[in-house]
Amino acid sequence: MGTRSAGQRAEMILGGSLEVLRQLPDGVVVVARDAGRDGGFEILLANDAAAELFGLDQDQLNRSGPDVLRQTGVDEKGAREIAEAFSRDEPARVRTLVTRRDGSRVWLSLDLTPMTVAQVAERVWVAVVRDVSAEVADAQGDQVRLEIERRARLALSIVARVSDILQEPDSADVLRAIADLVTRQVVAWCGFFVLGRDLEEVERIVDRPAHRRSVGPEELARDPVLNLLEGKEMRTLRLEPDEDPGCGTVTARLLELLEPRFAAAPDADGSVLVLPVLGRLRALGLFVALPYGGPTSARISGVLSDDGAELAIAILPDEVGTVLELVARRVGMAMDNAQLYAREHVLAETLQRSMLPEQADVPELDVWTYYAPNVEHAQVGGDWYDVVNLDEETVALVVGDVVGHDVEAAAAMGQLRSVVRAYAQELVDPATVLTRVDSLVNSMSVPRSASLIYATLSRRRNGWVLRYSRAGHLPGLLRRGDTVTVLDGVGGPLIGFDGGGRRTAQIDVQPGDVLVHYTDGLVERRDRGMREGLDELVELTRTVPVPDAAGVGEELLQLAAAPEDDIAVVVIRVPGGDEDVIARRRRWQLTSDSSSIARARHEVRQACEEWGVNDAGAAELVVSELVSNAVIHGRPPVGLRLHAPGEGLRIEVEDGNPAPPVTREQNAARVGGYGMHIVDRLAHWGWRPTPHGKVVWARVRG
């Protein structure tokens, strides 16, 4: 038959369809196997639309020869997919990037369909070619927008998680947790630093405030990190490895601290990003990060897309800066609030301590008093107590509760305490005292309502007489043997609401009897009614062993293992005879600073003199070491309790750190660290956990 040209073969195969195919608006290419080349192909037909799409004219396209894919500029991926379709002899759609001869690039879609022409028994392929560049551009734009959205969501999720971590400011390592989160997600390493006597890394949200000193412009100019600390605006400082930080500067100290971090972060690019952690008025510290090297500043993987597939998303350099800045701002606000709360806490604690009495001895009575504010508030509240000797024959007792848990409540409490004390010195009858207090409170316009119980204990030949009046307060309890009497008589309205109808009740108190007065924090709970709490308190008072007033009080406090309100408790026990030793106890709340050490030594020395404890020197040394440990290594609040049961002295120091005390190995080359060795030599000591920290106790022989 001889060799036919491509045009002749096309005429034979397609016949009358040729003219129709040439005029189609879509590009059409008909391809058949090249009989002269094994495995090759030749173009039988390509219309004008197809030639235009490939960037060729008709002659160029028809002369492409067997190497048609290379000649038309089809990319490797597209050529491979077309070859696979031919080998499978199945219809296929291939999207390929075509590079035209003029250098321009276009995305083409080829719909390949195999056909058999019965007249000549020859297999051909028809490819319908369309320009899909706009569709690809839209899809790529959607993908870019999706990735940007995912990166934004990821950045927001990091900041949201930081906010969640900051909701637990009491955590000892909250800053470390935030740094670990950002390190995993955004940078090769990061951490928080504060400037005290020296720059140091910190983990707690409440720490020493940044050291402030007078700094001249020359020092700021040569110390960029110090300049950042002295500023009041958010900006990011980048330190490069080849910079000279200057000897003795804060910048040099920071780079020195970061040397081991560089060794542990091989992916870091060698530079350091430093951001100020800003409070309301000043920088509180530094947020320091080592960014990743390479084209991006972060590597984030394991993020799930909407269809559940795992993606690898990279936060770009400018986004890293945004995330770091947001984290620094959130931490700065939290640190500022925490430090403000700490200052308010110290103020409130000082105010509360100044208003509560430091319990003195009451002759011939065993008295135990206790006060604890609700730890959820600012360590200050409106509950109070007072036990005072009016004269040689009479002791006055007051327990009160002002509504609220703030400084205003404490101030109102202080006013009421002063008023009650003043009238108690002049008047004997409890109802008369409360009536006068009502009148004065009305004239003073005290902003908070309050309840209280005022009672007097007067000595008689064979015992004592208790006379009391209540102003909206919970009833006291009297235990005699195995019987508990609820002192619920003469109830009246809250202070300031009486119209002159206050009354006084009276009951005899015998040797061995125990009186218990308290505020509602001892019995009130969200999960039970007030009546149930009172019933439980009555039963516990009836069954508790009665070695002394302190023993009774400590047992009753078990009702308030997790108090939901302030608590004030007064327990008075009338000794049962000459052989009955009166256990003497005192309590103090101390501030978390060095002044508390001297105060504790003074109180112990004075108590030893009053109670006849012989070894006062040993007791002073012991209390000095225990309070020092609580102030330096513990957390507020710090409390001191002394107990003299008749022989020796028991010292208890409480703080908010649950970590037990540690006796270090002795080393002549080390300065300090001998405190517990001193305690061990002078006393028998131990410790026990509490719901909010620990108590370290020591018994000194007297």
XYZ file of C-alpha atoms in Angstrom:
702
model
C 0.000 0.000 0.000
C 3.018 2.237 0.618
C 3.604 4.864 3.254
C 0.920 7.483 3.588
C 1.401 11.008 4.870
C -0.291 12.221 8.084
C -2.814 14.133 6.001
C -3.648 11.077 3.898
C -4.019 8.926 7.003
C -6.252 11.584 8.599
C -8.390 11.715 5.437
C -8.712 7.931 5.420
C -9.470 7.639 9.158
C -11.626 10.662 9.778
C -13.102 11.206 6.356
C -15.793 13.823 6.389
C -15.236 14.646 10.045
C -12.050 16.519 9.269
C -13.730 19.785 8.400
C -15.973 19.610 11.464
C -13.028 18.993 13.827
C -11.050 21.865 12.323
C -13.896 24.306 13.007
C -14.572 23.317 16.643
C -14.006 26.219 19.114
C -12.110 23.944 21.529
C -8.676 22.756 20.656
C -8.720 19.280 19.098
C -5.707 17.073 18.429
C -5.975 13.629 16.840
C -2.973 11.389 17.481
C -2.145 7.945 16.094
C 0.772 5.608 16.473
C 3.652 6.354 14.148
C 4.039 3.306 11.909
C 7.664 4.192 11.284
C 8.662 4.391 14.954
C 7.899 1.751 17.516
C 6.051 3.363 20.401
C 6.034 6.820 18.775
C 3.058 8.993 17.892
C 2.230 11.427 15.190
C -0.344 14.177 14.972
C -2.976 13.414 12.358
C -4.954 16.560 12.966
C -4.654 19.719 15.081
C -7.153 22.516 14.549
C -6.348 26.206 14.793
C -7.638 26.457 18.377
C -5.227 23.714 19.514
C -2.285 25.327 17.704
C -3.052 28.635 19.400
C -3.220 26.995 22.834
C 0.190 25.348 22.354
C 1.667 28.590 21.032
C 2.430 27.089 17.611
C 1.091 27.580 14.123
C -0.485 24.753 12.137
C 2.708 23.846 10.264
C 4.810 23.793 13.451
C 2.278 21.668 15.274
C 1.865 19.216 12.374
C 5.629 18.896 12.031
C 6.092 18.017 15.700
C 6.934 14.477 14.711
C 7.048 11.498 17.011
C 8.417 13.594 19.891
C 5.181 15.529 20.025
C 5.079 15.947 23.826
C 8.481 17.608 24.025
C 7.819 19.748 20.963
C 4.560 21.075 22.392
C 6.197 21.996 25.736
C 4.259 19.559 27.946
C 5.925 19.284 31.400
C 7.376 16.005 32.682
C 4.474 15.225 34.973
C 1.935 15.754 32.173
C 3.988 13.705 29.707
C 4.167 10.852 32.185
C 0.421 10.880 32.804
C -0.330 10.967 29.036
C 2.001 8.017 28.424
C 0.321 6.075 31.224
C -3.120 6.781 29.695
C -1.939 5.522 26.321
C -0.469 2.382 27.866
C -3.718 1.648 29.740
C -5.731 2.389 26.601
C -8.354 4.136 28.737
C -9.905 7.613 28.667
C -8.144 10.095 30.922
C -8.040 13.761 31.858
C -4.585 15.259 32.268
C -3.810 18.729 33.580
C -0.365 19.871 32.482
C 1.766 22.984 32.526
C 2.836 23.823 28.963
C 5.831 26.028 28.235
C 5.378 27.728 24.890
C 8.208 28.553 22.528
C 7.943 32.242 23.397
C 8.606 31.391 27.051
C 5.067 31.939 28.299
C 3.418 29.223 30.390
C -0.173 28.052 30.384
C -2.149 25.361 32.154
C -3.968 23.068 29.693
C -6.488 20.331 30.320
C -6.391 17.382 27.887
C -9.414 15.077 27.743
C -8.007 11.933 26.086
C -10.352 9.459 24.427
C -9.230 6.330 22.499
C -11.186 5.526 19.318
C -11.129 2.646 16.826
C -11.934 3.339 13.167
C -13.556 0.214 11.769
C -12.837 1.056 8.130
C -9.068 0.892 8.588
C -8.863 -1.053 11.845
C -6.628 1.624 13.370
C -6.589 2.930 16.979
C -6.400 6.712 17.386
C -6.614 9.167 20.303
C -8.653 12.334 20.303
C -7.541 15.018 22.762
C -9.827 17.959 23.513
C -7.613 20.776 24.786
C -8.808 23.647 26.967
C -7.037 26.507 28.737
C -7.595 26.093 32.502
C -5.073 28.681 33.726
C -7.801 30.769 35.347
C -9.198 27.740 37.196
C -5.723 26.759 38.420
C -5.057 30.332 39.549
C -8.354 30.364 41.455
C -7.573 27.015 43.052
C -4.093 28.145 44.026
C -5.544 31.359 45.427
C -8.023 29.340 47.455
C -5.177 27.159 48.726
C -3.118 30.203 49.674
C -6.080 31.767 51.429
C -6.784 28.486 53.194
C -3.185 28.230 54.365
C -3.237 31.837 55.555
C -6.466 31.138 57.423
C -5.004 27.995 58.953
C -1.898 29.878 60.021
C -4.055 32.605 61.545
C -6.182 30.016 63.335
C -3.058 28.317 64.566
C -1.601 31.587 65.848
C -4.894 32.398 67.577
C -5.040 28.924 69.103
C -1.550 29.430 70.538
C -2.528 32.762 72.076
C -5.789 31.251 73.379
C -3.867 28.386 74.964
C -1.519 30.905 76.583
C -4.569 32.654 78.039
C -5.800 29.329 79.414
C -2.446 28.652 81.075
C -2.487 32.131 82.595
C -5.772 31.303 84.311
C -3.682 29.326 86.802
C -1.343 32.005 88.165
C -0.609 30.016 91.325
C 1.171 27.380 89.278
C 4.882 27.303 90.092
C 5.885 26.819 86.458
C 3.244 28.698 84.469
C 5.844 30.688 82.500
C 7.742 27.507 81.726
C 4.518 25.933 80.427
C 3.929 28.926 78.139
C 7.524 28.857 76.924
C 7.270 25.132 76.189
C 4.079 25.696 74.184
C 5.616 28.458 72.067
C 8.850 26.484 71.667
C 7.002 23.492 70.258
C 4.894 25.586 67.926
C 6.731 28.728 66.844
C 10.451 29.007 67.673
C 13.444 26.803 68.384
C 13.491 27.943 72.051
C 12.081 30.712 74.237
C 11.995 31.741 77.888
C 11.203 34.570 80.317
C 13.772 36.649 82.200
C 13.611 39.310 84.920
C 16.239 41.750 86.086
C 16.803 41.690 89.830
C 20.310 41.948 91.172
C 21.203 40.006 88.060
C 19.368 38.841 84.971
C 17.843 35.392 85.497
C 15.337 33.072 83.890
C 12.048 32.661 85.774
C 9.166 30.214 85.677
C 6.631 31.687 88.116
C 4.105 34.280 87.070
C 4.649 36.220 90.321
C 8.282 36.969 90.863
C 10.554 39.779 91.878
C 9.759 42.935 89.905
C 12.317 44.205 87.462
C 15.183 46.007 89.165
C 14.945 49.765 88.728
C 17.967 52.024 88.952
C 19.097 55.332 87.553
C 20.493 54.698 84.074
C 22.258 57.290 81.979
C 21.877 57.705 78.206
C 25.409 56.435 77.572
C 24.711 53.167 79.397
C 21.427 52.708 77.545
C 23.139 53.332 74.219
C 25.685 50.543 74.740
C 23.237 48.116 76.364
C 20.237 47.479 74.029
C 18.585 44.909 76.315
C 18.694 47.317 79.264
C 17.312 49.993 76.971
C 14.421 47.664 76.163
C 13.763 47.112 79.881
C 13.772 50.824 80.583
C 11.298 51.566 77.792
C 7.513 51.586 77.877
C 6.651 50.514 74.326
C 6.345 47.129 72.667
C 9.138 46.534 70.176
C 11.279 43.576 69.190
C 15.055 43.676 69.524
C 17.095 41.326 67.322
C 20.601 40.479 68.528
C 22.949 39.013 65.938
C 25.706 36.541 66.865
C 28.519 38.778 65.643
C 27.491 41.790 67.749
C 29.760 42.907 70.591
C 27.465 43.096 73.667
C 29.942 45.029 75.797
C 31.476 43.800 79.033
C 29.245 43.891 82.101
C 26.041 44.800 80.252
C 22.655 43.163 80.639
C 22.926 42.237 76.952
C 26.171 40.356 77.617
C 24.602 38.577 80.583
C 21.621 37.511 78.449
C 23.839 36.098 75.695
C 25.858 34.272 78.350
C 22.702 32.667 79.745
C 21.642 31.662 76.232
C 24.863 29.840 75.295
C 23.614 26.405 76.441
C 20.286 27.104 74.723
C 22.006 27.579 71.366
C 23.771 24.243 71.827
C 20.459 22.520 72.565
C 18.649 24.151 69.609
C 20.587 23.285 66.433
C 17.692 24.486 64.235
C 18.018 28.058 65.521
C 19.393 30.618 63.074
C 21.833 32.080 65.627
C 19.998 35.350 66.243
C 18.042 36.292 69.378
C 14.626 37.978 69.500
C 14.035 39.984 72.696
C 10.622 41.471 73.551
C 9.666 43.447 76.664
C 7.009 41.980 78.953
C 5.092 45.186 79.607
C 2.911 46.017 82.573
C 0.718 49.083 82.797
C 3.551 51.495 83.513
C 6.833 49.697 82.872
C 8.581 46.607 81.603
C 8.362 43.733 84.079
C 10.737 41.382 82.287
C 11.871 39.993 78.954
C 10.508 37.377 76.563
C 13.470 35.911 74.689
C 13.251 33.573 71.659
C 15.641 31.789 69.327
C 13.947 31.712 65.894
C 14.296 28.841 63.467
C 16.765 29.149 60.614
C 15.884 28.682 56.938
C 13.230 30.359 54.794
C 10.614 30.376 57.542
C 10.834 31.252 61.199
C 8.756 28.363 62.470
C 7.976 24.773 61.690
C 4.592 23.496 62.669
C 3.375 20.017 61.860
C 0.606 17.717 62.910
C -2.178 20.178 62.151
C -5.310 18.495 60.834
C -7.170 19.972 57.887
C -10.938 20.022 57.604
C -10.967 16.694 55.761
C -8.817 15.029 58.433
C -5.581 14.954 56.436
C -2.409 15.919 58.271
C -0.791 19.090 57.014
C 2.511 20.811 57.671
C 1.988 24.536 58.080
C 4.791 27.054 58.524
C 4.288 30.362 60.296
C 6.080 33.043 58.298
C 8.668 35.369 59.879
C 6.340 38.349 60.292
C 3.706 36.075 61.819
C 6.255 34.737 64.310
C 6.824 38.292 65.490
C 3.086 38.821 65.868
C 2.618 35.639 67.907
C 5.582 36.448 70.161
C 4.299 39.981 70.700
C 0.803 38.766 71.609
C 2.229 36.229 74.050
C 4.464 38.884 75.639
C 1.490 41.242 76.005
C -0.729 38.571 77.576
C 1.977 37.528 80.027
C 2.730 41.173 80.837
C -0.895 41.846 81.731
C -1.027 38.684 83.860
C 2.240 39.526 85.652
C 1.089 43.081 86.301
C -2.243 41.890 87.673
C -0.509 39.267 89.802
C 1.942 41.778 91.229
C -0.883 44.235 91.858
C -2.791 41.463 93.621
C 0.330 40.619 95.650
C 0.669 44.255 96.749
C -3.017 44.397 97.658
C -2.579 41.107 99.476
C 0.242 42.518 101.625
C -1.777 45.684 102.285
C -4.883 43.710 103.191
C -2.920 41.264 105.317
C -1.266 44.125 107.208
C -4.626 45.843 107.704
C -6.243 42.620 108.886
C -3.435 41.831 111.317
C -3.512 45.344 112.750
C -7.225 45.036 113.458
C -7.266 41.556 114.993
C -6.107 41.273 118.601
C -2.930 39.452 119.511
C -4.413 37.221 122.136
C -3.112 37.886 125.628
C -3.454 35.557 128.602
C -6.788 35.523 130.401
C -6.225 34.540 134.033
C -7.867 31.270 135.097
C -9.318 30.597 131.640
C -8.002 28.482 128.771
C -8.614 30.593 125.646
C -7.975 29.610 122.004
C -8.698 31.936 119.091
C -8.465 31.459 115.332
C -8.994 33.565 112.238
C -8.524 32.620 108.561
C -9.685 34.659 105.566
C -11.095 32.944 102.510
C -8.097 32.229 100.250
C -10.192 32.975 97.152
C -10.272 36.634 98.111
C -7.646 39.218 98.989
C -6.732 37.589 102.337
C -8.923 40.085 104.141
C -12.500 40.016 105.268
C -15.043 41.243 107.761
C -14.929 38.450 110.369
C -13.315 39.255 113.686
C -13.033 38.229 117.315
C -11.943 39.885 120.554
C -11.337 38.556 124.044
C -10.364 41.209 126.587
C -10.095 41.521 130.370
C -12.512 44.270 131.403
C -11.455 44.017 135.038
C -10.219 41.405 137.507
C -13.608 39.717 137.602
C -14.934 40.082 134.036
C -13.838 38.945 130.593
C -15.574 40.274 127.454
C -15.985 38.154 124.326
C -16.975 39.377 120.840
C -17.326 37.453 117.581
C -18.599 39.376 114.572
C -19.066 39.210 110.820
C -19.279 42.160 108.416
C -20.709 41.354 105.002
C -18.026 41.260 102.284
C -14.482 40.117 101.533
C -12.600 43.304 100.767
C -10.773 46.207 102.336
C -14.050 48.080 102.870
C -15.395 45.146 104.871
C -12.198 45.080 106.935
C -12.446 48.838 107.530
C -16.067 48.486 108.691
C -14.963 45.630 110.938
C -12.266 47.851 112.444
C -14.798 50.564 113.171
C -17.179 48.136 114.866
C -14.400 46.516 116.880
C -13.313 49.904 118.202
C -16.892 50.908 119.030
C -17.650 47.637 120.868
C -14.390 47.863 122.828
C -15.132 51.448 123.857
C -18.630 50.658 125.133
C -17.501 47.399 126.747
C -15.125 49.335 129.007
C -17.977 51.507 130.313
C -21.014 49.210 130.317
C -21.593 45.774 131.792
C -24.877 44.553 130.334
C -24.409 43.009 126.815
C -27.820 44.180 125.548
C -27.029 47.746 126.598
C -23.685 47.568 124.789
C -25.323 46.394 121.557
C -28.046 49.051 121.805
C -25.401 51.767 122.072
C -23.520 50.229 119.145
C -26.752 50.317 117.091
C -27.151 54.040 117.722
C -23.569 54.906 116.910
C -23.505 52.762 113.750
C -26.608 54.547 112.483
C -24.987 57.938 113.034
C -21.688 56.812 111.426
C -23.426 55.442 108.318
C -21.266 52.316 108.236
C -21.779 51.014 104.634
C -21.867 47.297 105.486
C -24.334 45.317 107.562
C -22.891 43.153 110.321
C -23.808 40.487 112.830
C -22.125 39.885 116.179
C -22.470 38.268 119.541
C -21.282 40.086 122.644
C -20.841 38.190 125.906
C -19.262 38.638 129.321
C -17.886 35.989 131.654
C -18.011 37.070 135.288
C -16.284 35.144 138.064
C -18.440 33.685 140.872
C -17.512 31.724 143.976
C -18.000 28.290 142.362
C -17.608 29.144 138.692
C -18.537 31.750 136.144
C -21.671 33.413 134.758
C -22.053 33.920 131.002
C -24.270 36.824 129.953
C -24.744 37.415 126.217
C -26.776 39.182 123.540
C -26.937 38.392 119.820
C -27.346 40.742 116.874
C -28.288 38.490 113.956
C -25.396 36.137 114.739
C -25.263 32.331 114.917
C -25.717 30.905 118.427
C -22.776 29.870 120.564
C -22.371 26.399 122.092
C -21.824 25.262 125.686
C -20.440 21.785 126.258
C -20.771 20.191 129.678
C -19.692 16.588 129.861
C -21.353 14.820 126.924
C -24.109 17.418 126.508
C -24.047 20.442 124.215
C -26.421 23.359 124.785
C -27.136 25.710 121.875
C -27.122 29.276 123.209
C -29.841 30.495 120.861
C -31.696 32.834 123.200
C -32.147 36.613 122.853
C -31.731 36.689 119.110
C -32.038 40.128 117.532
C -31.638 41.897 114.192
C -28.341 42.871 112.608
C -26.310 45.719 114.027
C -27.869 49.074 113.221
C -31.409 47.727 112.792
C -32.602 47.507 116.411
C -35.203 49.813 117.841
C -34.257 49.421 121.475
C -35.423 45.843 122.080
C -32.075 44.125 122.734
C -32.136 41.591 125.579
C -29.523 39.737 127.630
C -29.532 36.006 128.424
C -27.649 34.416 131.324
C -26.305 30.919 132.008
C -23.956 29.470 134.646
C -20.616 28.061 133.471
C -18.956 25.390 135.596
C -15.365 24.064 135.781
C -14.723 21.772 132.808
C -17.264 23.525 130.576
C -16.298 24.622 127.059
C -17.742 27.633 125.202
C -17.569 27.802 121.404
C -18.341 30.950 119.388
C -17.780 31.189 115.635
C -18.730 32.834 112.355
C -20.719 31.179 109.575
C -17.593 30.234 107.573
C -17.127 27.293 109.944
C -20.448 25.650 109.038
C -21.665 27.127 105.761
C -21.223 25.179 102.490
C -22.702 25.369 99.011
C -23.557 21.669 99.080
C -25.513 21.677 102.340
C -27.898 23.861 104.300
C -26.973 25.998 107.285
C -29.059 23.809 109.596
C -27.139 20.701 108.556
C -23.851 22.465 109.229
C -24.994 23.538 112.681
C -26.127 20.021 113.529
C -22.750 18.649 112.463
C -20.934 21.254 114.554
C -23.036 20.415 117.617
C -22.329 16.698 117.237
C -18.610 17.250 116.730
C -18.463 19.538 119.783
C -20.203 16.882 121.848
C -17.831 14.058 120.884
C -14.471 15.801 120.551
C -11.893 15.050 123.269
C -11.307 18.001 125.607
C -7.622 18.140 126.581
C -7.633 21.927 126.297
C -9.293 24.736 124.355
C -6.753 24.479 121.548
C -7.431 20.766 121.142
C -11.155 21.439 120.840
C -10.606 24.253 118.365
C -8.262 22.271 116.142
C -10.779 19.441 115.948
C -13.652 21.796 115.112
C -11.642 23.269 112.241
C -11.949 19.911 110.494
C -15.441 21.097 109.548
C -13.762 23.765 107.424
C -11.042 21.768 105.683
C -11.826 23.722 102.493
C -13.441 26.958 103.756
C -15.734 28.881 101.432
C -15.870 31.963 103.659
C -13.844 33.742 106.317
C -13.646 31.949 109.659
C -13.322 33.312 113.181
C -13.513 30.946 116.165
C -13.138 31.483 119.911
C -13.002 28.519 122.293
C -12.953 29.133 126.061
C -12.515 26.295 128.537
C -12.960 26.682 132.277
C -10.283 24.510 133.958
C -11.575 21.726 136.137
C -9.374 22.195 139.264
C -5.922 22.976 140.565
C -4.432 19.939 138.838
C -5.799 21.029 135.472
C -3.045 22.764 133.499
C -4.150 25.668 131.298
C -2.681 25.253 127.834
C -1.471 28.639 126.620
C -1.624 29.386 122.909
C -1.004 32.390 120.675
C -1.266 32.977 116.936
C 0.125 35.577 114.561
C -0.145 36.200 110.847
C 3.184 37.421 109.438
C 4.176 39.216 106.279
C 6.453 37.474 103.763
C 9.489 39.683 104.369
C 12.524 39.791 106.623
C 10.822 41.996 109.230
C 8.745 38.978 110.275
C 11.867 37.184 111.522
C 12.643 39.855 114.125
C 8.980 40.079 115.070
C 8.751 36.315 115.597
C 11.852 36.351 117.852
C 10.350 39.169 119.906
C 6.985 37.409 120.327
C 8.629 34.137 121.345
C 10.873 35.867 123.869
C 7.908 37.699 125.397
C 5.758 34.531 125.509
C 8.552 32.558 127.197
C 8.842 35.226 129.887
C 5.079 35.274 130.532
C 4.695 31.488 130.471
C 7.824 30.654 132.432
C 9.561 28.720 129.629
C 13.189 28.403 130.706
C 15.122 27.928 127.457
C 13.987 31.128 125.723
C 17.292 31.445 123.830
C 16.844 28.077 122.123
C 13.228 28.940 121.297
C 14.347 32.222 119.678
C 16.904 30.467 117.489
C 14.415 27.814 116.428
C 11.641 30.259 115.534
C 14.169 32.457 113.709
C 15.220 29.565 111.441
C 11.681 28.328 110.818
C 10.296 31.769 109.953
C 13.365 32.519 107.788
C 12.711 29.368 105.761
C 9.026 30.265 105.371
C 9.844 33.815 104.211
C 12.697 32.867 101.859
C 11.599 29.488 100.483
C 7.862 29.406 101.206
C 4.873 31.342 99.954
C 2.360 33.560 101.729
C 0.459 33.483 103.941
C 2.943 32.874 106.776
C 1.579 32.046 110.220
C 3.195 31.553 113.636
C 1.626 29.583 116.482
C 2.995 29.043 119.996
C 1.660 26.431 122.393
C 2.817 25.920 125.975
C 0.918 22.903 127.345
C 2.718 23.074 130.706
C 6.154 21.732 129.803
C 8.291 23.282 127.111
C 7.136 25.202 124.054
C 5.732 24.005 120.752
C 6.414 26.277 117.764
C 4.479 25.931 114.524
C 5.229 27.927 111.357
C 2.846 27.638 108.417
C 3.382 28.784 104.823
C 1.807 28.220 101.400
C 4.562 26.067 99.860
C 3.737 22.326 100.072
C 7.387 21.308 99.563
C 8.827 19.790 102.771
C 11.816 21.348 104.570
C 15.206 19.931 103.537
C 18.218 19.299 105.760
C 21.222 19.845 103.509
C 24.517 18.043 103.837
C 27.031 20.091 105.778
C 29.796 21.621 103.700
C 32.403 24.001 105.096
C 32.763 25.692 101.708
C 29.088 26.617 101.503
C 27.622 29.786 102.949
C 24.300 29.157 104.698
C 22.146 26.045 104.580
C 22.563 25.166 108.276
C 19.119 26.264 109.488
C 17.490 22.864 109.953
C 20.699 21.499 111.512
C 20.347 24.184 114.197
C 16.693 23.262 114.711
C 17.650 19.589 114.892
C 20.185 20.285 117.660
C 17.852 22.415 119.778
C 14.459 20.769 119.360
C 12.464 17.773 118.252
C 10.841 18.775 114.957
C 8.714 17.552 112.066
C 6.261 18.754 109.460
C 2.788 18.004 108.096
C 0.967 19.002 104.904
C -2.053 21.307 104.957
C -4.693 21.962 102.273
C -2.802 25.090 101.189
C 0.841 24.370 102.075
C 2.586 22.893 105.121
C 3.262 23.362 108.839
C 6.761 22.874 110.263
C 6.706 22.318 114.030
C 9.373 22.119 116.700
C 9.138 21.312 120.432
C 11.661 23.061 122.672
C 12.144 21.716 126.186
C 11.324 24.269 128.846
